Amino acid sequence: MSKEHWFLKQETEKDTKYTIKGSEVYQTLYPQIKDKIDKNESVIDILTWIEAEVKTAYNEAYKGSEIELTQGALNNCRGQWNEFLITSFLAEIAIDFYSTHKLYFVPFRLARSGETNKTVKKPKSQKKGTSQETVSTEETVSSEAASKFLALFHKDEFKENKGLHHINQFKDNIFFSSPDYVLSILDDQGLFNQIQPLLNQQANEAESLGTEIYKLLQGKLKAQEVKAVLSVKISNRPDRRYQALYETAMIKAIGYACGQNWKYYMVTAKQASLSDVKIFTKGIAPHGIAIKRELISVDQVYSCSNKQDLIKLVEDALP
């Protein structure tokens, strides 16, 4: 059976190329992926197998085509497939933790940073003497931070004597990329009961591995319910290390200012390099320099080969 539907043809004035529909590939192959997970095959081995299946499907669907499937297209999807696997693992762990500890543990993916509906008013530049000299315009802003992480929290958390009140006056000017995952323990059993079906779906199906839980929790969390933040990658490219470091710097600074003990973990499918371990586990948090204290940015670096590796991280993250 042709798997041509896995690919999308994109034509521009310069060239023609095919992109991969990563979600569709994963859903089609999920029965085999689930079998490999149950056999405890490593994340890297599963990703390599999926990539091989995609290459074979492309060669069969477009035999004789002069357009090659680029490694860049495959790499983009590998990152997505890795997150799908991590989402499944974390959902299984959450189900196990509730079964054994009756803990309302909820791990979830965050939506990507991007455009929001939020607007700010900025003065519109006009020539002197015109009737519109003092008119303001509404301009949509790209929210690279607060919209995704800080938007998790209930508005009351920013009020006086609440968990995040120390940043209330400038929270709309806090910008950083959205973290990949948040680990939380809910206080509200009713809210947890709403999320349980989604956790079950994420543990056993391929259609609900996105940001469904994030959307349900948005604007409802207390600061104290967040326990840890995860950066999840296949490996840490040297040119992208500092994005994660800026991310953890902002989260740790907010946590310190508001008295929240949020942890931050780097998770990679491949074994972390010695330089990664040194940079991430020894690097000083910027606010630590300001207050002359040796505070670390990243709590630990984990190489995630399978679900068992993530269990160790979760046990370290939760009180």
PDB file of C-alpha atoms in Angstrom:
ATOM      1  CA  MET A   1       0.000   0.000   0.000  1.00  0.00           C
ATOM      2  CA  SER A   2       1.395   3.392  -1.027  1.00  0.00           C
ATOM      3  CA  LYS A   3       2.289   5.785   1.754  1.00  0.00           C
ATOM      4  CA  GLU A   4       2.293   8.820  -0.526  1.00  0.00           C
ATOM      5  CA  HIS A   5      -0.041  10.551   1.959  1.00  0.00           C
ATOM      6  CA  TRP A   6       2.927  10.809   4.358  1.00  0.00           C
ATOM      7  CA  PHE A   7       4.446  13.516   2.169  1.00  0.00           C
ATOM      8  CA  LEU A   8       3.444  17.018   1.143  1.00  0.00           C
ATOM      9  CA  LYS A   9       4.753  18.584  -2.048  1.00  0.00           C
ATOM     10  CA  GLN A  10       5.793  22.212  -1.715  1.00  0.00           C
ATOM     11  CA  GLU A  11       6.604  24.292  -4.779  1.00  0.00           C
ATOM     12  CA  THR A  12       8.258  27.692  -4.789  1.00  0.00           C
ATOM     13  CA  GLU A  13       9.817  29.850  -7.483  1.00  0.00           C
ATOM     14  CA  LYS A  14      13.229  28.507  -6.495  1.00  0.00           C
ATOM     15  CA  ASP A  15      12.598  24.796  -6.058  1.00  0.00           C
ATOM     16  CA  THR A  16      10.260  21.923  -5.295  1.00  0.00           C
ATOM     17  CA  LYS A  17      10.581  19.766  -2.203  1.00  0.00           C
ATOM     18  CA  TYR A  18       8.659  17.279  -0.109  1.00  0.00           C
ATOM     19  CA  THR A  19       7.974  17.692   3.583  1.00  0.00           C
ATOM     20  CA  ILE A  20       7.026  14.851   5.900  1.00  0.00           C
ATOM     21  CA  LYS A  21       3.715  14.728   7.764  1.00  0.00           C
ATOM     22  CA  GLY A  22       5.296  13.615  11.021  1.00  0.00           C
ATOM     23  CA  SER A  23       2.078  13.078  12.972  1.00  0.00           C
ATOM     24  CA  GLU A  24       0.542  11.006  10.188  1.00  0.00           C
ATOM     25  CA  VAL A  25       3.641   8.819   9.966  1.00  0.00           C
ATOM     26  CA  TYR A  26       3.628   8.215  13.717  1.00  0.00           C
ATOM     27  CA  GLN A  27      -0.078   7.366  13.802  1.00  0.00           C
ATOM     28  CA  THR A  28       0.251   4.909  10.913  1.00  0.00           C
ATOM     29  CA  LEU A  29       3.220   3.141  12.484  1.00  0.00           C
ATOM     30  CA  TYR A  30       1.939   3.305  16.063  1.00  0.00           C
ATOM     31  CA  PRO A  31       1.022  -0.408  16.423  1.00  0.00           C
ATOM     32  CA  GLN A  32       4.633  -1.358  15.625  1.00  0.00           C
ATOM     33  CA  ILE A  33       5.988   1.518  17.738  1.00  0.00           C
ATOM     34  CA  LYS A  34       3.906   0.398  20.712  1.00  0.00           C
ATOM     35  CA  ASP A  35       5.239  -3.136  20.280  1.00  0.00           C
ATOM     36  CA  LYS A  36       8.807  -1.814  20.297  1.00  0.00           C
ATOM     37  CA  ILE A  37       8.092   0.246  23.422  1.00  0.00           C
ATOM     38  CA  ASP A  38       6.695  -2.843  25.158  1.00  0.00           C
ATOM     39  CA  LYS A  39       9.860  -4.731  24.190  1.00  0.00           C
ATOM     40  CA  ASN A  40      11.881  -1.945  25.854  1.00  0.00           C
ATOM     41  CA  GLU A  41      13.711  -0.959  22.678  1.00  0.00           C
ATOM     42  CA  SER A  42      15.663   2.280  23.046  1.00  0.00           C
ATOM     43  CA  VAL A  43      14.301   5.621  21.896  1.00  0.00           C
ATOM     44  CA  ILE A  44      17.152   6.013  19.412  1.00  0.00           C
ATOM     45  CA  ASP A  45      16.506   2.560  17.921  1.00  0.00           C
ATOM     46  CA  ILE A  46      12.799   3.354  17.526  1.00  0.00           C
ATOM     47  CA  LEU A  47      13.546   6.719  15.900  1.00  0.00           C
ATOM     48  CA  THR A  48      16.048   5.099  13.537  1.00  0.00           C
ATOM     49  CA  TRP A  49      13.462   2.483  12.556  1.00  0.00           C
ATOM     50  CA  ILE A  50      10.782   5.127  11.887  1.00  0.00           C
ATOM     51  CA  GLU A  51      13.220   7.113   9.745  1.00  0.00           C
ATOM     52  CA  ALA A  52      14.077   3.991   7.729  1.00  0.00           C
ATOM     53  CA  GLU A  53      10.363   3.331   7.153  1.00  0.00           C
ATOM     54  CA  VAL A  54       9.899   6.896   5.897  1.00  0.00           C
ATOM     55  CA  LYS A  55      12.848   6.624   3.501  1.00  0.00           C
ATOM     56  CA  THR A  56      11.529   3.337   2.124  1.00  0.00           C
ATOM     57  CA  ALA A  57       8.033   4.780   1.703  1.00  0.00           C
ATOM     58  CA  TYR A  58       9.389   7.840  -0.116  1.00  0.00           C
ATOM     59  CA  ASN A  59      11.512   5.775  -2.492  1.00  0.00           C
ATOM     60  CA  GLU A  60       8.528   3.556  -3.303  1.00  0.00           C
ATOM     61  CA  ALA A  61       6.085   6.442  -3.770  1.00  0.00           C
ATOM     62  CA  TYR A  62       8.405   8.646  -5.816  1.00  0.00           C
ATOM     63  CA  LYS A  63      10.589   6.114  -7.577  1.00  0.00           C
ATOM     64  CA  GLY A  64      12.595   7.839 -10.289  1.00  0.00           C
ATOM     65  CA  SER A  65      11.949  11.320  -8.899  1.00  0.00           C
ATOM     66  CA  GLU A  66      14.843  13.751  -9.037  1.00  0.00           C
ATOM     67  CA  ILE A  67      13.650  15.377  -5.814  1.00  0.00           C
ATOM     68  CA  GLU A  68      15.433  13.884  -2.823  1.00  0.00           C
ATOM     69  CA  LEU A  69      14.039  13.703   0.680  1.00  0.00           C
ATOM     70  CA  THR A  70      16.337  15.957   2.696  1.00  0.00           C
ATOM     71  CA  GLN A  71      17.980  14.989   5.954  1.00  0.00           C
ATOM     72  CA  GLY A  72      16.734  18.285   7.367  1.00  0.00           C
ATOM     73  CA  ALA A  73      13.126  17.199   6.825  1.00  0.00           C
ATOM     74  CA  LEU A  74      13.850  13.906   8.563  1.00  0.00           C
ATOM     75  CA  ASN A  75      15.629  15.616  11.467  1.00  0.00           C
ATOM     76  CA  ASN A  76      12.671  17.932  12.074  1.00  0.00           C
ATOM     77  CA  CYS A  77      10.360  14.936  12.328  1.00  0.00           C
ATOM     78  CA  ARG A  78      12.763  12.985  14.540  1.00  0.00           C
ATOM     79  CA  GLY A  79      12.433  15.718  17.156  1.00  0.00           C
ATOM     80  CA  GLN A  80       8.643  15.508  16.923  1.00  0.00           C
ATOM     81  CA  TRP A  81       8.642  11.699  17.158  1.00  0.00           C
ATOM     82  CA  ASN A  82      10.958  11.873  20.151  1.00  0.00           C
ATOM     83  CA  GLU A  83       8.475  14.151  21.922  1.00  0.00           C
ATOM     84  CA  PHE A  84       5.631  11.765  21.079  1.00  0.00           C
ATOM     85  CA  LEU A  85       7.567   8.935  22.745  1.00  0.00           C
ATOM     86  CA  ILE A  86       8.369  11.044  25.818  1.00  0.00           C
ATOM     87  CA  THR A  87       4.711  12.077  26.091  1.00  0.00           C
ATOM     88  CA  SER A  88       3.636   8.421  26.086  1.00  0.00           C
ATOM     89  CA  PHE A  89       6.255   7.476  28.686  1.00  0.00           C
ATOM     90  CA  LEU A  90       5.284  10.323  31.015  1.00  0.00           C
ATOM     91  CA  ALA A  91       1.584   9.499  30.704  1.00  0.00           C
ATOM     92  CA  GLU A  92       2.277   5.874  31.654  1.00  0.00           C
ATOM     93  CA  ILE A  93       4.322   7.035  34.646  1.00  0.00           C
ATOM     94  CA  ALA A  94       1.514   9.368  35.755  1.00  0.00           C
ATOM     95  CA  ILE A  95      -0.991   6.510  35.593  1.00  0.00           C
ATOM     96  CA  ASP A  96       1.356   4.261  37.595  1.00  0.00           C
ATOM     97  CA  PHE A  97       1.975   6.973  40.219  1.00  0.00           C
ATOM     98  CA  TYR A  98      -1.732   7.484  40.741  1.00  0.00           C
ATOM     99  CA  SER A  99      -2.293   3.739  41.026  1.00  0.00           C
ATOM    100  CA  THR A 100       0.468   3.222  43.603  1.00  0.00           C
ATOM    101  CA  HIS A 101       0.641   6.570  45.445  1.00  0.00           C
ATOM    102  CA  LYS A 102      -2.742   8.214  44.717  1.00  0.00           C
ATOM    103  CA  LEU A 103      -0.720  11.213  43.559  1.00  0.00           C
ATOM    104  CA  TYR A 104      -2.365  13.710  41.199  1.00  0.00           C
ATOM    105  CA  PHE A 105       0.756  13.828  39.043  1.00  0.00           C
ATOM    106  CA  VAL A 106       0.210  15.472  35.655  1.00  0.00           C
ATOM    107  CA  PRO A 107       3.035  15.830  33.099  1.00  0.00           C
ATOM    108  CA  PHE A 108       2.248  17.714  29.890  1.00  0.00           C
ATOM    109  CA  ARG A 109       3.671  19.301  26.770  1.00  0.00           C
ATOM    110  CA  LEU A 110       3.449  23.050  26.349  1.00  0.00           C
ATOM    111  CA  ALA A 111       2.299  24.794  23.210  1.00  0.00           C
ATOM    112  CA  ARG A 112       5.050  26.431  21.189  1.00  0.00           C
ATOM    113  CA  SER A 113       5.810  30.112  21.544  1.00  0.00           C
ATOM    114  CA  GLY A 114       4.170  32.182  18.855  1.00  0.00           C
ATOM    115  CA  GLU A 115       1.549  34.733  17.998  1.00  0.00           C
ATOM    116  CA  THR A 116      -1.209  35.335  20.514  1.00  0.00           C
ATOM    117  CA  ASN A 117      -4.357  37.411  20.505  1.00  0.00           C
ATOM    118  CA  LYS A 118      -2.919  39.686  23.131  1.00  0.00           C
ATOM    119  CA  THR A 119      -2.453  43.296  22.078  1.00  0.00           C
ATOM    120  CA  VAL A 120      -0.596  46.265  23.431  1.00  0.00           C
ATOM    121  CA  LYS A 121      -1.145  49.901  22.616  1.00  0.00           C
ATOM    122  CA  LYS A 122       1.777  51.703  21.047  1.00  0.00           C
ATOM    123  CA  PRO A 123       1.838  55.366  20.028  1.00  0.00           C
ATOM    124  CA  LYS A 124       1.405  55.821  16.318  1.00  0.00           C
ATOM    125  CA  SER A 125       4.023  58.064  14.779  1.00  0.00           C
ATOM    126  CA  GLN A 126       2.450  61.079  13.102  1.00  0.00           C
ATOM    127  CA  LYS A 127       3.684  64.343  11.687  1.00  0.00           C
ATOM    128  CA  LYS A 128       3.358  67.308  14.011  1.00  0.00           C
ATOM    129  CA  GLY A 129       0.256  69.368  13.596  1.00  0.00           C
ATOM    130  CA  THR A 130      -1.964  66.593  12.288  1.00  0.00           C
ATOM    131  CA  SER A 131      -5.275  65.829  13.930  1.00  0.00           C
ATOM    132  CA  GLN A 132      -4.098  62.261  14.633  1.00  0.00           C
ATOM    133  CA  GLU A 133      -1.027  63.310  16.565  1.00  0.00           C
ATOM    134  CA  THR A 134      -2.064  61.600  19.820  1.00  0.00           C
ATOM    135  CA  VAL A 135      -3.866  58.594  18.367  1.00  0.00           C
ATOM    136  CA  SER A 136      -2.695  55.133  19.496  1.00  0.00           C
ATOM    137  CA  THR A 137      -2.938  51.924  17.529  1.00  0.00           C
ATOM    138  CA  GLU A 138      -3.321  48.359  18.749  1.00  0.00           C
ATOM    139  CA  GLU A 139      -0.535  46.140  17.600  1.00  0.00           C
ATOM    140  CA  THR A 140      -0.442  42.385  18.035  1.00  0.00           C
ATOM    141  CA  VAL A 141       2.711  41.264  19.796  1.00  0.00           C
ATOM    142  CA  SER A 142       4.540  37.981  19.593  1.00  0.00           C
ATOM    143  CA  SER A 143       4.593  36.500  23.084  1.00  0.00           C
ATOM    144  CA  GLU A 144       7.752  34.433  23.262  1.00  0.00           C
ATOM    145  CA  ALA A 145       7.333  33.530  26.885  1.00  0.00           C
ATOM    146  CA  ALA A 146       4.640  34.656  29.237  1.00  0.00           C
ATOM    147  CA  SER A 147       1.872  33.514  26.937  1.00  0.00           C
ATOM    148  CA  LYS A 148       2.804  29.862  27.306  1.00  0.00           C
ATOM    149  CA  PHE A 149       4.503  29.333  30.681  1.00  0.00           C
ATOM    150  CA  LEU A 150       3.055  32.144  32.767  1.00  0.00           C
ATOM    151  CA  ALA A 151      -0.328  31.688  31.098  1.00  0.00           C
ATOM    152  CA  LEU A 152      -0.547  28.351  32.883  1.00  0.00           C
ATOM    153  CA  PHE A 153      -1.282  30.088  36.152  1.00  0.00           C
ATOM    154  CA  HIS A 154      -4.592  31.268  37.536  1.00  0.00           C
ATOM    155  CA  LYS A 155      -4.927  35.060  37.528  1.00  0.00           C
ATOM    156  CA  ASP A 156      -5.285  35.052  41.320  1.00  0.00           C
ATOM    157  CA  GLU A 157      -1.704  33.753  41.607  1.00  0.00           C
ATOM    158  CA  PHE A 158      -0.469  37.236  40.676  1.00  0.00           C
ATOM    159  CA  LYS A 159      -2.416  38.975  43.452  1.00  0.00           C
ATOM    160  CA  GLU A 160      -0.921  40.246  46.709  1.00  0.00           C
ATOM    161  CA  ASN A 161       0.419  37.478  48.977  1.00  0.00           C
ATOM    162  CA  LYS A 162      -0.127  34.818  46.306  1.00  0.00           C
ATOM    163  CA  GLY A 163       2.463  32.617  44.624  1.00  0.00           C
ATOM    164  CA  LEU A 164       3.554  34.951  41.821  1.00  0.00           C
ATOM    165  CA  HIS A 165       2.653  38.416  43.103  1.00  0.00           C
ATOM    166  CA  HIS A 166       6.290  39.597  43.082  1.00  0.00           C
ATOM    167  CA  ILE A 167       6.359  39.608  39.263  1.00  0.00           C
ATOM    168  CA  ASN A 168       2.855  40.934  38.677  1.00  0.00           C
ATOM    169  CA  GLN A 169       3.871  44.487  37.792  1.00  0.00           C
ATOM    170  CA  PHE A 170       6.156  43.393  34.942  1.00  0.00           C
ATOM    171  CA  LYS A 171       4.918  39.907  33.992  1.00  0.00           C
ATOM    172  CA  ASP A 172       3.786  41.099  30.557  1.00  0.00           C
ATOM    173  CA  ASN A 173       7.376  42.043  29.716  1.00  0.00           C
ATOM    174  CA  ILE A 174       8.896  38.640  30.520  1.00  0.00           C
ATOM    175  CA  PHE A 175       9.899  36.907  27.282  1.00  0.00           C
ATOM    176  CA  PHE A 176      11.504  33.515  26.666  1.00  0.00           C
ATOM    177  CA  SER A 177      10.766  30.415  24.616  1.00  0.00           C
ATOM    178  CA  SER A 178       8.167  27.954  25.827  1.00  0.00           C
ATOM    179  CA  PRO A 179       9.647  24.981  27.717  1.00  0.00           C
ATOM    180  CA  ASP A 180       8.958  21.536  26.260  1.00  0.00           C
ATOM    181  CA  TYR A 181       7.286  19.934  29.295  1.00  0.00           C
ATOM    182  CA  VAL A 182       6.017  20.757  32.767  1.00  0.00           C
ATOM    183  CA  LEU A 183       5.668  18.269  35.628  1.00  0.00           C
ATOM    184  CA  SER A 184       2.924  19.175  38.095  1.00  0.00           C
ATOM    185  CA  ILE A 185       1.097  17.779  41.104  1.00  0.00           C
ATOM    186  CA  LEU A 186      -2.469  19.054  41.290  1.00  0.00           C
ATOM    187  CA  ASP A 187      -4.320  19.916  44.483  1.00  0.00           C
ATOM    188  CA  ASP A 188      -7.721  19.644  42.812  1.00  0.00           C
ATOM    189  CA  GLN A 189      -9.031  16.079  42.480  1.00  0.00           C
ATOM    190  CA  GLY A 190     -11.875  17.244  40.246  1.00  0.00           C
ATOM    191  CA  LEU A 191      -9.430  18.781  37.776  1.00  0.00           C
ATOM    192  CA  PHE A 192      -7.276  15.649  37.887  1.00  0.00           C
ATOM    193  CA  ASN A 193     -10.348  13.531  37.126  1.00  0.00           C
ATOM    194  CA  GLN A 194     -10.872  15.595  33.960  1.00  0.00           C
ATOM    195  CA  ILE A 195      -7.286  14.952  32.892  1.00  0.00           C
ATOM    196  CA  GLN A 196      -7.168  11.207  33.591  1.00  0.00           C
ATOM    197  CA  PRO A 197      -8.857  10.233  30.292  1.00  0.00           C
ATOM    198  CA  LEU A 198      -6.270  12.300  28.391  1.00  0.00           C
ATOM    199  CA  LEU A 199      -3.419  10.571  30.234  1.00  0.00           C
ATOM    200  CA  ASN A 200      -4.910   7.201  29.318  1.00  0.00           C
ATOM    201  CA  GLN A 201      -5.169   8.262  25.680  1.00  0.00           C
ATOM    202  CA  GLN A 202      -1.579   9.507  25.611  1.00  0.00           C
ATOM    203  CA  ALA A 203      -0.341   6.244  27.106  1.00  0.00           C
ATOM    204  CA  ASN A 204      -2.202   4.037  24.641  1.00  0.00           C
ATOM    205  CA  GLU A 205      -3.047   5.979  21.483  1.00  0.00           C
ATOM    206  CA  ALA A 206      -1.245   8.028  18.853  1.00  0.00           C
ATOM    207  CA  GLU A 207      -3.893  10.684  18.211  1.00  0.00           C
ATOM    208  CA  SER A 208      -3.625  12.617  21.499  1.00  0.00           C
ATOM    209  CA  LEU A 209       0.096  13.271  21.910  1.00  0.00           C
ATOM    210  CA  GLY A 210      -0.044  17.037  21.542  1.00  0.00           C
ATOM    211  CA  THR A 211      -0.933  19.864  23.902  1.00  0.00           C
ATOM    212  CA  GLU A 212      -4.414  18.711  24.922  1.00  0.00           C
ATOM    213  CA  ILE A 213      -3.590  18.705  28.648  1.00  0.00           C
ATOM    214  CA  TYR A 214      -1.906  22.115  28.432  1.00  0.00           C
ATOM    215  CA  LYS A 215      -5.044  23.581  26.872  1.00  0.00           C
ATOM    216  CA  LEU A 216      -7.170  22.150  29.673  1.00  0.00           C
ATOM    217  CA  LEU A 217      -4.857  23.457  32.418  1.00  0.00           C
ATOM    218  CA  GLN A 218      -4.163  26.891  30.946  1.00  0.00           C
ATOM    219  CA  GLY A 219      -5.042  29.602  33.450  1.00  0.00           C
ATOM    220  CA  LYS A 220      -5.848  27.118  36.228  1.00  0.00           C
ATOM    221  CA  LEU A 221      -2.585  26.163  37.961  1.00  0.00           C
ATOM    222  CA  LYS A 222      -1.196  27.425  41.239  1.00  0.00           C
ATOM    223  CA  ALA A 223       2.511  28.245  41.297  1.00  0.00           C
ATOM    224  CA  GLN A 224       3.127  25.607  43.964  1.00  0.00           C
ATOM    225  CA  GLU A 225       1.588  22.907  41.741  1.00  0.00           C
ATOM    226  CA  VAL A 226       4.455  23.189  39.238  1.00  0.00           C
ATOM    227  CA  LYS A 227       7.359  20.986  40.314  1.00  0.00           C
ATOM    228  CA  ALA A 228       9.703  20.855  37.335  1.00  0.00           C
ATOM    229  CA  VAL A 229      10.295  21.926  33.754  1.00  0.00           C
ATOM    230  CA  LEU A 230      11.916  19.740  31.085  1.00  0.00           C
ATOM    231  CA  SER A 231      13.876  20.557  27.967  1.00  0.00           C
ATOM    232  CA  VAL A 232      13.593  17.496  25.695  1.00  0.00           C
ATOM    233  CA  LYS A 233      15.919  17.017  22.729  1.00  0.00           C
ATOM    234  CA  ILE A 234      17.474  14.133  20.805  1.00  0.00           C
ATOM    235  CA  SER A 235      20.838  15.755  21.451  1.00  0.00           C
ATOM    236  CA  ASN A 236      22.065  19.223  22.378  1.00  0.00           C
ATOM    237  CA  ARG A 237      23.495  20.969  19.342  1.00  0.00           C
ATOM    238  CA  PRO A 238      26.329  23.272  20.445  1.00  0.00           C
ATOM    239  CA  ASP A 239      24.754  26.232  18.635  1.00  0.00           C
ATOM    240  CA  ARG A 240      21.452  25.751  20.481  1.00  0.00           C
ATOM    241  CA  ARG A 241      22.650  25.163  24.028  1.00  0.00           C
ATOM    242  CA  TYR A 242      22.142  28.744  25.067  1.00  0.00           C
ATOM    243  CA  GLN A 243      18.448  28.845  24.180  1.00  0.00           C
ATOM    244  CA  ALA A 244      17.815  26.257  26.899  1.00  0.00           C
ATOM    245  CA  LEU A 245      20.146  28.079  29.284  1.00  0.00           C
ATOM    246  CA  TYR A 246      18.240  31.330  28.779  1.00  0.00           C
ATOM    247  CA  GLU A 247      14.994  29.453  29.308  1.00  0.00           C
ATOM    248  CA  THR A 248      16.114  27.949  32.602  1.00  0.00           C
ATOM    249  CA  ALA A 249      17.653  31.273  33.669  1.00  0.00           C
ATOM    250  CA  MET A 250      14.277  32.992  33.323  1.00  0.00           C
ATOM    251  CA  ILE A 251      12.312  30.200  35.002  1.00  0.00           C
ATOM    252  CA  LYS A 252      14.782  29.904  37.882  1.00  0.00           C
ATOM    253  CA  ALA A 253      14.838  33.688  38.380  1.00  0.00           C
ATOM    254  CA  ILE A 254      11.032  33.839  38.495  1.00  0.00           C
ATOM    255  CA  GLY A 255      10.993  30.913  40.909  1.00  0.00           C
ATOM    256  CA  TYR A 256      13.594  32.531  43.165  1.00  0.00           C
ATOM    257  CA  ALA A 257      11.813  35.895  43.202  1.00  0.00           C
ATOM    258  CA  CYS A 258       8.507  34.230  44.077  1.00  0.00           C
ATOM    259  CA  GLY A 259       9.783  31.606  46.508  1.00  0.00           C
ATOM    260  CA  GLN A 260       8.978  28.675  44.213  1.00  0.00           C
ATOM    261  CA  ASN A 261      11.332  25.687  44.122  1.00  0.00           C
ATOM    262  CA  TRP A 262      10.895  24.839  40.440  1.00  0.00           C
ATOM    263  CA  LYS A 263      13.426  22.357  39.067  1.00  0.00           C
ATOM    264  CA  TYR A 264      14.777  22.286  35.522  1.00  0.00           C
ATOM    265  CA  TYR A 265      16.053  19.186  33.712  1.00  0.00           C
ATOM    266  CA  MET A 266      17.754  18.600  30.378  1.00  0.00           C
ATOM    267  CA  VAL A 267      16.606  15.356  28.735  1.00  0.00           C
ATOM    268  CA  THR A 268      18.306  13.874  25.657  1.00  0.00           C
ATOM    269  CA  ALA A 269      17.698  10.659  23.729  1.00  0.00           C
ATOM    270  CA  LYS A 270      21.402  10.356  22.959  1.00  0.00           C
ATOM    271  CA  GLN A 271      24.029  10.181  25.666  1.00  0.00           C
ATOM    272  CA  ALA A 272      24.890  13.699  26.791  1.00  0.00           C
ATOM    273  CA  SER A 273      28.428  14.815  25.995  1.00  0.00           C
ATOM    274  CA  LEU A 274      30.887  15.709  28.736  1.00  0.00           C
ATOM    275  CA  SER A 275      30.729  19.357  27.689  1.00  0.00           C
ATOM    276  CA  ASP A 276      26.914  19.266  27.906  1.00  0.00           C
ATOM    277  CA  VAL A 277      27.058  17.859  31.417  1.00  0.00           C
ATOM    278  CA  LYS A 278      29.591  20.472  32.520  1.00  0.00           C
ATOM    279  CA  ILE A 279      27.795  23.438  30.960  1.00  0.00           C
ATOM    280  CA  PHE A 280      24.352  22.451  32.197  1.00  0.00           C
ATOM    281  CA  THR A 281      25.139  21.115  35.671  1.00  0.00           C
ATOM    282  CA  LYS A 282      27.949  23.511  36.617  1.00  0.00           C
ATOM    283  CA  GLY A 283      26.697  26.688  34.977  1.00  0.00           C
ATOM    284  CA  ILE A 284      25.727  29.424  37.424  1.00  0.00           C
ATOM    285  CA  ALA A 285      22.250  30.917  37.245  1.00  0.00           C
ATOM    286  CA  PRO A 286      22.465  34.632  36.326  1.00  0.00           C
ATOM    287  CA  HIS A 287      20.441  35.748  39.350  1.00  0.00           C
ATOM    288  CA  GLY A 288      22.935  33.829  41.497  1.00  0.00           C
ATOM    289  CA  ILE A 289      25.690  36.128  40.264  1.00  0.00           C
ATOM    290  CA  ALA A 290      23.587  39.180  41.132  1.00  0.00           C
ATOM    291  CA  ILE A 291      23.050  38.012  44.718  1.00  0.00           C
ATOM    292  CA  LYS A 292      26.578  36.533  45.020  1.00  0.00           C
ATOM    293  CA  ARG A 293      25.384  32.950  45.506  1.00  0.00           C
ATOM    294  CA  GLU A 294      26.436  29.855  43.584  1.00  0.00           C
ATOM    295  CA  LEU A 295      23.007  28.833  42.296  1.00  0.00           C
ATOM    296  CA  ILE A 296      22.847  26.293  39.461  1.00  0.00           C
ATOM    297  CA  SER A 297      20.772  26.735  36.308  1.00  0.00           C
ATOM    298  CA  VAL A 298      20.016  23.071  35.548  1.00  0.00           C
ATOM    299  CA  ASP A 299      19.260  20.553  38.280  1.00  0.00           C
ATOM    300  CA  GLN A 300      20.346  17.503  36.281  1.00  0.00           C
ATOM    301  CA  VAL A 301      20.996  16.117  32.801  1.00  0.00           C
ATOM    302  CA  TYR A 302      19.257  12.843  31.907  1.00  0.00           C
ATOM    303  CA  SER A 303      19.776  10.588  28.907  1.00  0.00           C
ATOM    304  CA  CYS A 304      16.419   8.967  28.217  1.00  0.00           C
ATOM    305  CA  SER A 305      16.767   5.596  26.529  1.00  0.00           C
ATOM    306  CA  ASN A 306      13.427   4.258  27.772  1.00  0.00           C
ATOM    307  CA  LYS A 307      10.594   4.762  30.237  1.00  0.00           C
ATOM    308  CA  GLN A 308      12.702   3.553  33.172  1.00  0.00           C
ATOM    309  CA  ASP A 309      15.134   6.441  32.689  1.00  0.00           C
ATOM    310  CA  LEU A 310      12.260   8.921  32.949  1.00  0.00           C
ATOM    311  CA  ILE A 311      10.988   7.298  36.137  1.00  0.00           C
ATOM    312  CA  LYS A 312      14.304   8.210  37.791  1.00  0.00           C
ATOM    313  CA  LEU A 313      13.864  11.830  36.693  1.00  0.00           C
ATOM    314  CA  VAL A 314      10.270  12.005  37.944  1.00  0.00           C
ATOM    315  CA  GLU A 315      11.241  10.543  41.320  1.00  0.00           C
ATOM    316  CA  ASP A 316      13.966  13.183  41.620  1.00  0.00           C
ATOM    317  CA  ALA A 317      11.633  16.001  40.580  1.00  0.00           C
ATOM    318  CA  LEU A 318       8.727  15.230  42.889  1.00  0.00           C
ATOM    319  CA  PRO A 319       8.861  15.960  46.628  1.00  0.00           C
TER     320      PRO A 319
END
